[in-house]
mmCIF file of C-alpha atoms and ligand atoms in Angstrom:
data_model
loop_
_atom_site.group_PDB
_atom_site.id
_atom_site.type_symbol
_atom_site.label_atom_id
_atom_site.label_comp_id
_atom_site.label_asym_id
_atom_site.label_seq_id
_atom_site.Cartn_x
_atom_site.Cartn_y
_atom_site.Cartn_z
ATOM 1 C CA MET A 10 3.197 4.075 -2.874
ATOM 2 C CA GLY A 11 1.045 5.791 -0.300
ATOM 3 C CA ILE A 12 0.977 4.961 3.383
ATOM 4 C CA THR A 13 -1.932 6.279 5.429
ATOM 5 C CA GLY A 14 -2.846 6.155 9.093
ATOM 6 C CA ALA A 15 -4.440 2.728 9.314
ATOM 7 C CA SER A 16 -2.956 -0.033 11.408
ATOM 8 C CA GLY A 17 -0.537 -2.293 9.524
ATOM 9 C CA ALA A 18 2.796 -0.472 9.439
ATOM 10 C CA VAL A 19 4.528 -3.839 9.203
ATOM 11 C CA VAL A 20 2.703 -4.491 5.923
ATOM 12 C CA ALA A 21 3.718 -1.074 4.578
ATOM 13 C CA ARG A 22 7.354 -1.701 5.491
ATOM 14 C CA ARG A 23 7.415 -5.121 3.826
ATOM 15 C CA MET A 24 5.771 -3.763 0.682
ATOM 16 C CA PHE A 25 8.288 -0.939 0.487
ATOM 17 C CA GLN A 26 11.198 -3.369 0.981
ATOM 18 C CA MET A 27 9.908 -5.642 -1.761
ATOM 19 C CA LEU A 28 9.399 -2.765 -4.200
ATOM 20 C CA GLU A 29 12.890 -1.431 -3.478
ATOM 21 C CA ALA A 30 14.390 -4.892 -3.998
ATOM 22 C CA ASP A 31 12.502 -5.600 -7.229
ATOM 23 C CA GLU A 32 14.799 -4.948 -10.194
ATOM 24 C CA ARG A 33 11.775 -4.440 -12.482
ATOM 25 C CA VAL A 34 10.811 -1.332 -10.506
ATOM 26 C CA GLY A 35 12.717 1.699 -11.741
ATOM 27 C CA ARG A 36 11.499 4.386 -9.407
ATOM 28 C CA ILE A 37 9.249 4.610 -6.378
ATOM 29 C CA HIS A 38 7.453 7.721 -5.196
ATOM 30 C CA LEU A 39 6.721 7.307 -1.506
ATOM 31 C CA VAL A 40 4.117 9.498 0.221
ATOM 32 C CA ILE A 41 3.109 9.095 3.852
ATOM 33 C CA SER A 42 0.203 10.969 5.439
ATOM 34 C CA GLY A 43 0.624 12.686 8.803
ATOM 35 C CA SER A 44 -1.404 9.935 10.464
ATOM 36 C CA GLY A 45 0.623 7.355 8.550
ATOM 37 C CA LEU A 46 3.813 8.741 10.127
ATOM 38 C CA LYS A 47 2.137 8.576 13.531
ATOM 39 C CA VAL A 48 1.263 4.891 13.057
ATOM 40 C CA LEU A 49 4.787 4.076 11.801
ATOM 41 C CA ARG A 50 6.114 5.621 15.007
ATOM 42 C CA GLU A 51 3.564 3.799 17.131
ATOM 43 C CA GLU A 52 3.767 0.324 15.582
ATOM 44 C CA LEU A 53 7.406 0.126 14.460
ATOM 45 C CA ASP A 54 9.097 2.569 16.862
ATOM 46 C CA LEU A 55 10.575 4.375 13.874
ATOM 47 C CA ASP A 56 12.130 7.815 14.092
ATOM 48 C CA VAL A 57 10.342 9.559 11.232
ATOM 49 C CA SER A 58 10.792 13.093 12.549
ATOM 50 C CA LYS A 59 13.060 14.223 9.666
ATOM 51 C CA SER A 60 11.481 13.910 6.220
ATOM 52 C CA SER A 61 14.953 13.548 4.666
ATOM 53 C CA GLY A 62 15.441 10.175 6.347
ATOM 54 C CA VAL A 63 11.966 8.656 6.361
ATOM 55 C CA ALA A 64 12.434 6.301 3.399
ATOM 56 C CA SER A 65 15.717 4.883 4.697
ATOM 57 C CA GLU A 66 14.355 4.589 8.221
ATOM 58 C CA LEU A 67 11.387 2.596 6.939
ATOM 59 C CA LEU A 68 13.561 0.449 4.685
ATOM 60 C CA GLY A 69 16.204 -0.247 7.319
ATOM 61 C CA GLN A 70 18.964 0.801 4.886
ATOM 62 C CA PRO A 71 19.548 3.624 2.390
ATOM 63 C CA ALA A 72 16.773 3.753 -0.210
ATOM 64 C CA ARG A 73 18.192 3.344 -3.747
ATOM 65 C CA LYS A 74 15.371 4.417 -6.013
ATOM 66 C CA THR A 75 12.820 6.184 -3.875
ATOM 67 C CA ILE A 76 11.675 9.771 -4.089
ATOM 68 C CA TYR A 77 10.053 10.731 -0.810
ATOM 69 C CA LEU A 78 7.301 13.323 -1.224
ATOM 70 C CA LEU A 79 5.332 15.203 1.417
ATOM 71 C CA ASP A 80 1.598 14.531 1.494
ATOM 72 C CA SER A 81 1.074 18.293 1.500
ATOM 73 C CA ASP A 82 3.120 18.686 -1.717
ATOM 74 C CA ILE A 83 0.152 18.936 -4.044
ATOM 75 C CA GLY A 84 2.426 20.334 -6.793
ATOM 76 C CA ALA A 85 4.580 17.171 -6.910
ATOM 77 C CA SER A 86 5.143 15.274 -10.165
ATOM 78 C CA ILE A 87 2.639 12.499 -9.405
ATOM 79 C CA ALA A 88 -0.154 15.060 -8.899
ATOM 80 C CA SER A 89 -0.307 15.433 -12.672
ATOM 81 C CA GLY A 90 -1.613 12.922 -15.173
ATOM 82 C CA SER A 91 1.086 14.062 -17.584
ATOM 83 C CA TYR A 92 3.728 12.442 -15.368
ATOM 84 C CA PRO A 93 4.164 8.773 -16.333
ATOM 85 C CA VAL A 94 3.308 6.356 -13.529
ATOM 86 C CA ASP A 95 2.613 2.643 -13.946
ATOM 87 C CA GLY A 96 0.437 2.235 -10.899
ATOM 88 C CA MET A 97 -0.148 3.052 -7.272
ATOM 89 C CA VAL A 98 -0.751 1.169 -4.067
ATOM 90 C CA VAL A 99 -2.051 2.742 -0.875
ATOM 91 C CA ILE A 100 -1.036 0.388 1.913
ATOM 92 C CA PRO A 101 -2.448 0.456 4.452
ATOM 93 C CA CYS A 102 -5.330 2.609 3.262
ATOM 94 C CA SER A 103 -7.364 4.251 6.025
ATOM 95 C CA THR A 104 -11.123 4.327 5.697
ATOM 96 C CA GLY A 105 -10.821 8.119 5.660
ATOM 97 C CA CYS A 106 -8.484 8.028 2.667
ATOM 98 C CA LEU A 107 -10.748 5.464 0.982
ATOM 99 C CA ALA A 108 -13.681 7.866 1.430
ATOM 100 C CA GLN A 109 -11.773 10.760 -0.109
ATOM 101 C CA ILE A 110 -10.639 8.681 -3.097
ATOM 102 C CA ALA A 111 -14.089 7.141 -3.608
ATOM 103 C CA HIS A 112 -15.585 10.624 -3.832
ATOM 104 C CA GLY A 113 -12.857 12.315 -5.848
ATOM 105 C CA VAL A 114 -11.817 14.642 -3.055
ATOM 106 C CA SER A 115 -8.156 15.335 -3.715
ATOM 107 C CA SER A 116 -6.912 17.501 -0.881
ATOM 108 C CA THR A 117 -3.649 15.654 -0.194
ATOM 109 C CA LEU A 118 -0.977 14.271 -2.521
ATOM 110 C CA ILE A 119 -1.964 10.656 -1.825
ATOM 111 C CA GLU A 120 -5.591 11.417 -2.662
ATOM 112 C CA ARG A 121 -4.669 13.421 -5.741
ATOM 113 C CA ALA A 122 -2.213 10.808 -7.052
ATOM 114 C CA ALA A 123 -4.887 8.137 -6.582
ATOM 115 C CA ASP A 124 -7.432 10.328 -8.360
ATOM 116 C CA VAL A 125 -4.952 10.747 -11.225
ATOM 117 C CA CYS A 126 -4.565 6.961 -11.505
ATOM 118 C CA LEU A 127 -8.336 6.590 -11.767
ATOM 119 C CA LYS A 128 -8.792 9.342 -14.350
ATOM 120 C CA GLU A 129 -5.867 8.065 -16.427
ATOM 121 C CA GLY A 130 -7.052 4.463 -16.245
ATOM 122 C CA ARG A 131 -3.946 3.326 -14.343
ATOM 123 C CA LYS A 132 -3.722 0.559 -11.791
ATOM 124 C CA LEU A 133 -4.722 1.649 -8.273
ATOM 125 C CA VAL A 134 -4.703 -0.826 -5.399
ATOM 126 C CA LEU A 135 -6.247 0.193 -2.079
ATOM 127 C CA ALA A 136 -5.202 -2.043 0.823
ATOM 128 C CA VAL A 137 -7.991 -0.855 3.095
ATOM 129 C CA ARG A 138 -7.671 -1.741 6.782
ATOM 130 C CA ASP A 139 -10.274 -1.607 9.486
ATOM 131 C CA ALA A 140 -12.576 -4.008 11.279
ATOM 132 C CA PRO A 141 -15.460 -4.234 11.284
ATOM 133 C CA PHE A 142 -16.427 -2.336 8.151
ATOM 134 C CA SER A 143 -19.394 0.003 8.448
ATOM 135 C CA ARG A 144 -21.991 0.404 5.745
ATOM 136 C CA ILE A 145 -20.241 3.654 4.782
ATOM 137 C CA HIS A 146 -16.893 1.857 4.360
ATOM 138 C CA LEU A 147 -18.505 -0.876 2.276
ATOM 139 C CA LYS A 148 -20.290 1.638 0.050
ATOM 140 C CA ASN A 149 -17.065 3.594 -0.402
ATOM 141 C CA MET A 150 -15.213 0.421 -1.364
ATOM 142 C CA LEU A 151 -17.861 -0.304 -3.978
ATOM 143 C CA ALA A 152 -17.696 3.274 -5.288
ATOM 144 C CA ALA A 153 -13.894 3.151 -5.544
ATOM 145 C CA HIS A 154 -14.065 -0.244 -7.237
ATOM 146 C CA GLU A 155 -16.631 1.036 -9.728
ATOM 147 C CA ALA A 156 -14.292 3.950 -10.485
ATOM 148 C CA GLY A 157 -11.500 1.516 -11.326
ATOM 149 C CA ALA A 158 -9.646 0.825 -8.076
ATOM 150 C CA ASP A 159 -8.825 -2.665 -6.848
ATOM 151 C CA ILE A 160 -9.925 -3.129 -3.254
ATOM 152 C CA PHE A 161 -7.375 -5.350 -1.566
ATOM 153 C CA PRO A 162 -8.145 -5.263 2.167
ATOM 154 C CA VAL A 163 -5.339 -6.170 4.545
ATOM 155 C CA ILE A 164 -6.667 -9.682 5.085
ATOM 156 C CA PRO A 165 -3.933 -12.339 5.179
ATOM 157 C CA SER A 166 -4.291 -15.890 3.916
ATOM 158 C CA PHE A 167 -3.445 -18.990 5.943
ATOM 159 C CA TYR A 168 -3.363 -21.815 3.399
ATOM 160 C CA HIS A 169 0.413 -21.505 3.001
ATOM 161 C CA HIS A 170 0.923 -22.510 6.677
ATOM 162 C CA PRO A 171 2.565 -19.299 7.900
ATOM 163 C CA LYS A 172 4.857 -19.807 10.896
ATOM 164 C CA THR A 173 5.627 -16.159 11.567
ATOM 165 C CA ILE A 174 3.971 -12.778 11.166
ATOM 166 C CA ASP A 175 6.490 -12.098 8.417
ATOM 167 C CA ASP A 176 5.260 -15.200 6.536
ATOM 168 C CA LEU A 177 1.712 -13.798 6.706
ATOM 169 C CA VAL A 178 2.730 -10.296 5.706
ATOM 170 C CA THR A 179 5.067 -11.381 2.903
ATOM 171 C CA GLN A 180 2.472 -13.618 1.230
ATOM 172 C CA PHE A 181 -0.065 -10.784 1.463
ATOM 173 C CA CYS A 182 2.391 -8.356 -0.157
ATOM 174 C CA CYS A 183 3.173 -10.936 -2.863
ATOM 175 C CA ARG A 184 -0.524 -11.105 -3.729
ATOM 176 C CA VAL A 185 -0.772 -7.307 -3.923
ATOM 177 C CA LEU A 186 2.353 -7.084 -6.065
ATOM 178 C CA ALA A 187 1.075 -9.792 -8.405
ATOM 179 C CA HIS A 188 -2.014 -7.629 -8.809
ATOM 180 C CA LEU A 189 0.253 -4.780 -9.869
ATOM 181 C CA GLY A 190 1.904 -7.046 -12.445
ATOM 182 C CA LEU A 191 4.940 -7.732 -10.237
ATOM 183 C CA GLU A 192 4.636 -11.443 -9.537
ATOM 184 C CA GLN A 193 7.237 -12.515 -6.945
ATOM 185 C CA SER A 194 9.133 -15.810 -7.149
ATOM 186 C CA ILE A 195 8.588 -16.373 -3.402
ATOM 187 C CA GLN A 196 4.791 -16.190 -3.692
ATOM 188 C CA PHE A 197 3.036 -19.351 -2.558
ATOM 189 C CA HIS A 198 0.609 -20.745 -5.149
ATOM 190 C CA TRP A 199 -2.160 -23.095 -4.131
ATOM 191 C CA GLU A 200 -1.826 -26.192 -6.313
ATOM 192 C CA GLY A 201 -4.965 -27.996 -5.211
ATOM 193 C CA GLU A 202 -5.428 -30.343 -2.277
ATOM 194 C CA ALA A 203 -2.716 -32.938 -1.586
ATOM 195 C CA ARG A 204 -4.136 -36.445 -2.114
HETATM 196 C C1 FMN B 327 -2.489 3.670 16.056
HETATM 197 C C2 FMN B 327 -3.609 4.042 15.137
HETATM 198 C C3 FMN B 327 -4.228 3.050 14.398
HETATM 199 C C4 FMN B 327 -5.265 3.357 13.508
HETATM 200 N N1 FMN B 327 -5.819 2.345 12.789
HETATM 201 C C5 FMN B 327 -6.748 2.636 11.849
HETATM 202 C C6 FMN B 327 -7.218 1.609 10.986
HETATM 203 O O1 FMN B 327 -6.841 0.440 11.073
HETATM 204 N N2 FMN B 327 -8.107 1.965 10.014
HETATM 205 C C7 FMN B 327 -8.527 3.259 9.832
HETATM 206 O O2 FMN B 327 -9.304 3.511 8.903
HETATM 207 N N3 FMN B 327 -8.094 4.261 10.660
HETATM 208 C C8 FMN B 327 -7.209 3.981 11.655
HETATM 209 N N4 FMN B 327 -6.726 4.984 12.459
HETATM 210 C C9 FMN B 327 -7.300 6.323 12.338
HETATM 211 C C10 FMN B 327 -6.688 7.134 11.189
HETATM 212 O O3 FMN B 327 -5.316 7.326 11.424
HETATM 213 C C11 FMN B 327 -7.400 8.495 11.082
HETATM 214 O O4 FMN B 327 -8.741 8.313 10.662
HETATM 215 C C12 FMN B 327 -6.686 9.470 10.190
HETATM 216 O O5 FMN B 327 -7.422 10.679 10.124
HETATM 217 C C13 FMN B 327 -6.480 8.941 8.777
HETATM 218 O O6 FMN B 327 -5.836 9.938 8.029
HETATM 219 P P1 FMN B 327 -5.068 9.637 6.671
HETATM 220 O O7 FMN B 327 -6.020 8.911 5.794
HETATM 221 O O8 FMN B 327 -4.692 10.996 6.162
HETATM 222 O O9 FMN B 327 -3.855 8.837 7.001
HETATM 223 C C14 FMN B 327 -5.703 4.692 13.369
HETATM 224 C C15 FMN B 327 -5.063 5.702 14.110
HETATM 225 C C16 FMN B 327 -4.040 5.377 14.981
HETATM 226 C C17 FMN B 327 -3.371 6.473 15.752
#
């Protein structure tokens, strides 16, 4: 799981909590870009100054199965295709990170791990966040999609009658997780119009 410096720290936190709680998930590698840490501080008032405590701080309790890796650690396990990984989600994904991934520029661990997913034919979900999208953003989304990524912009749904921001965020994360093959029992499913 990568977290980059786009707005939406609350979505990143919920996704991380759901992955940590999911018994089907054996291990999580968490990487947060420098800008991602800045946005976590800004939007969630988190103290992410010490890398040793970032995962627990984000989770709100000790992380059980997470390996926290620095975005500068380009020699980390997930930088190699030989290391087994089922899939990757970048959430939120900045338009800058999208651009790097779409063009195969792997200068950080998040970018490299995403590039590895594409070259190995593994699931890669990019929860891009910005508004409005420029022509460059749209072209980069198409390029990343053509290379094998799933573009899953941070756009919530409303048909499940959300009452709180958490309702919105949780349903969005459920949809992303279902895309990664981790369907959640709490996900709302549209059953057709009530008659
Ligand atoms: C509070 C805050 C919110 C931001 N929101 C967005 C955003 O929604 N989308 C985006 O593409 N960039 C956003 N940015 C800008 C990115 O953080 C910036 O382009 C950064 O270089 C991205 O780097 P990264 O991809 O390594 O995380 C935001 C920056 C800050 C400080």
